[in-house]
Amino acid sequence: MERLLQSIKITINDKIFVKDPDSSELGRRILEHSIVLIDEIGFEAFTFKKLGDRIGSNESSIYRYFENKHKLLVYLTSWYWGWLEYQLVFATNSLPDASDKLKKAIEVVTRTVKEDNSYSHINEVVLNRIVINESSKSFLTKEVDEENRNGYFVIYKRIVERLAEMITQVDAGYAFPSSLASTILEGALHQYFLKDHFPALTDCDSSTSPTKYFTELVFKTLNQNSNV
Amino acid sequence: MERLLQSIKITINDKIFVKDPDSSELGRRILEHSIVLIDEIGFEAFTFKKLGDRIGSNESSIYRYFENKHKLLVYLTSWYWGWLEYQLVFATNSLPDASDKLKKAIEVVTRTVKEDNSYSHINEVVLNRIVINESSKSFLTKEVDEENRNGYFVIYKRIVERLAEMITQVDAGYAFPSSLASTILEGALHQYFLKDHFPALTDCDSSTSPTKYFTELVFKTLNQNSNV
DNA sequence: ATAATATGATAGTAATACTATTATTTTTGC
DNA sequence: GCAAAAATAATAGTATTACTATCATATTAT
């Protein structure tokens, strides 16, 4: 699996960037260090000037790759979802049983991220923290509909749709497959956030995982007649 | 109920503001029009200068009420949760049956907001849109732990705790009452957001509500042994 | 070796996010 | 009704942000 992953390029919608950051050394440095810097100081305090200082490069050079920091965030989160989608498909593809497949899928999208050395310039553990803390800001904007029309969120949508489909495969009569799928994906990020900052608002801690919570939630919900 | 609500003052932690905006005419104008303006142009584009122009008042006067726009957002969302908490307690308090109580609670926290004329300067329908679109930004910051220590999010936490307690009253053996409670509250906002911007990612639309989705989800989950 | 391309350096602009000071208006207390 | 206090407005000023434009230099490709 390690070897196979190594050869996969995660393709990001080219409307998100001015120049493909994966096409040059400087571009890859921008990606690598923007992840670290956003994690360190937060998205609000992050600027291209600070990133330029950090990588010993000029602010104006960074603008040649991304129009602004919002687009960079959209790129980074898209890359993350692309990376996760690959894992999702790889891990579930060969499973013949619908329940096994869904269970594995929930595990993949809710588990704690481990380092993956396939992409040397991207630290997936740090990127996962950015997705937890900052990714909502990529779509909670006034421009969301236009950006959605331009395909900025296709990968994310595809993951939710894949999950929803797996849910339907387990229980064709369930009325809310898409809502449940989107709840799992956003909800898992939220449970990780709560674990770190509002531990009283979650039961997830060192001994109980978001994976366990969501797996139980989903399998208790499916294949049951509504008792409400 | 209308009459009773009229007399209730929603109390906000006084560390959030410099001067209580509910104590003066200008303060209330700030609240009223900041809600409208944030809804119109989004939190990123919103500035105290623009708000000052809108209410025919000076930027510097607004700074005497709030240190910055982030604190104003924390105030507005706190007010919203205070308003919702009152409705939650009022609607569920007299119900003797634990399941009825929880069902009503889910309804209150997930339903579409209707105008409430008890607070003349605050439009709850517009404020609800702000909570859906912007409230995550109030806690997705580097300062969240300090602000949490200062009690900025107490009302929100209390609502989640109340919900969690009601869940436990229905099923004392359920292992994730707090996670489920926080999932309902954040998840409902997210489903409303998806309905407006990513309809393919939710099953909630004009004919099916987030209330129905979450009610079914919760009652299917509780009082069942884990089948995972 | 030349041309094309990428990057760097510098400068400049409008807006943001404030702080400080002083003037004016409004409120209140007697 | 008047003085004192409090609130608000007006103005100015600063550092930073979020860019754009231009020109110089370095790197790469033909």
Coordinates of C-alpha atoms in Angstrom, one line a residue, chain A residues 5 8-13 16 31 35 71-89 105-116 119 121-136 138-139 152-159 184-186 188-190 192 210-211:
Chain A
L5 CA 0.2 5.4 -2.7
I8 CA -0.7 8.7 -6.8
K9 CA -0.9 12.3 -7.5
I10 CA -3.8 14.1 -5.8
T11 CA -5.4 16.3 -8.4
I12 CA -6.8 19.6 -7.3
N13 CA -9.2 21.7 -9.4
I16 CA -8.1 27.1 -7.0
L31 CA 2.5 24.0 0.7
I35 CA 0.6 24.0 6.8
K71 CA -7.6 30.0 -1.9
L72 CA -4.6 28.4 -0.3
L73 CA -6.8 27.1 2.5
V74 CA -9.3 25.7 -0.1
Y75 CA -6.3 24.0 -1.8
L76 CA -5.0 22.5 1.4
T77 CA -8.4 21.1 2.5
S78 CA -9.1 19.8 -1.0
W79 CA -5.7 18.0 -0.9
Y80 CA -6.6 16.5 2.5
W81 CA -10.0 15.3 1.2
G82 CA -8.3 13.9 -1.9
W83 CA -5.8 12.0 0.3
L84 CA -8.6 10.7 2.5
E85 CA -10.8 9.7 -0.5
Y86 CA -8.0 7.6 -1.8
Q87 CA -7.6 5.8 1.5
L88 CA -11.4 5.4 1.6
V89 CA -11.6 3.8 -1.8
A105 CA -15.5 3.5 5.6
I106 CA -16.5 5.0 8.9
E107 CA -13.3 3.9 10.4
V108 CA -11.2 5.5 7.7
V109 CA -13.0 8.9 7.8
T110 CA -13.2 9.2 11.6
R111 CA -9.9 7.7 12.7
T112 CA -6.9 9.6 14.1
V113 CA -4.5 10.5 11.2
K114 CA -1.1 8.8 11.2
E115 CA 1.9 10.1 9.3
D116 CA 2.1 9.0 5.7
Y119 CA 4.1 12.8 0.2
H121 CA 6.4 17.8 1.6
I122 CA 3.0 17.4 3.3
N123 CA 2.7 16.5 6.9
E124 CA -0.7 14.8 7.1
V125 CA -0.9 14.9 10.9
V126 CA -0.5 18.7 11.0
L127 CA -2.8 19.0 8.0
N128 CA -5.4 17.1 9.8
R129 CA -5.2 19.6 12.7
I130 CA -5.8 22.4 10.2
V131 CA -8.8 20.6 8.7
I132 CA -10.2 20.2 12.3
N133 CA -9.5 23.8 13.2
E134 CA -9.8 25.8 10.0
S135 CA -11.6 23.9 7.2
S136 CA -15.0 25.2 8.1
S138 CA -13.2 27.5 3.6
F139 CA -17.0 27.2 3.0
Y152 CA -13.9 24.0 -5.3
F153 CA -15.5 21.4 -3.2
V154 CA -16.0 18.5 -5.5
I155 CA -13.7 16.1 -3.6
Y156 CA -15.4 16.7 -0.3
K157 CA -18.8 16.2 -1.9
R158 CA -17.7 13.0 -3.5
I159 CA -16.7 11.6 -0.2
I184 CA -20.3 11.6 10.2
L185 CA -17.7 13.6 8.2
E186 CA -18.3 17.0 9.9
A188 CA -16.0 13.6 13.5
L189 CA -13.9 16.8 13.0
H190 CA -16.1 18.4 15.6
Y192 CA -11.9 15.9 17.8
P210 CA -15.0 9.2 17.5
T211 CA -14.8 6.0 15.4

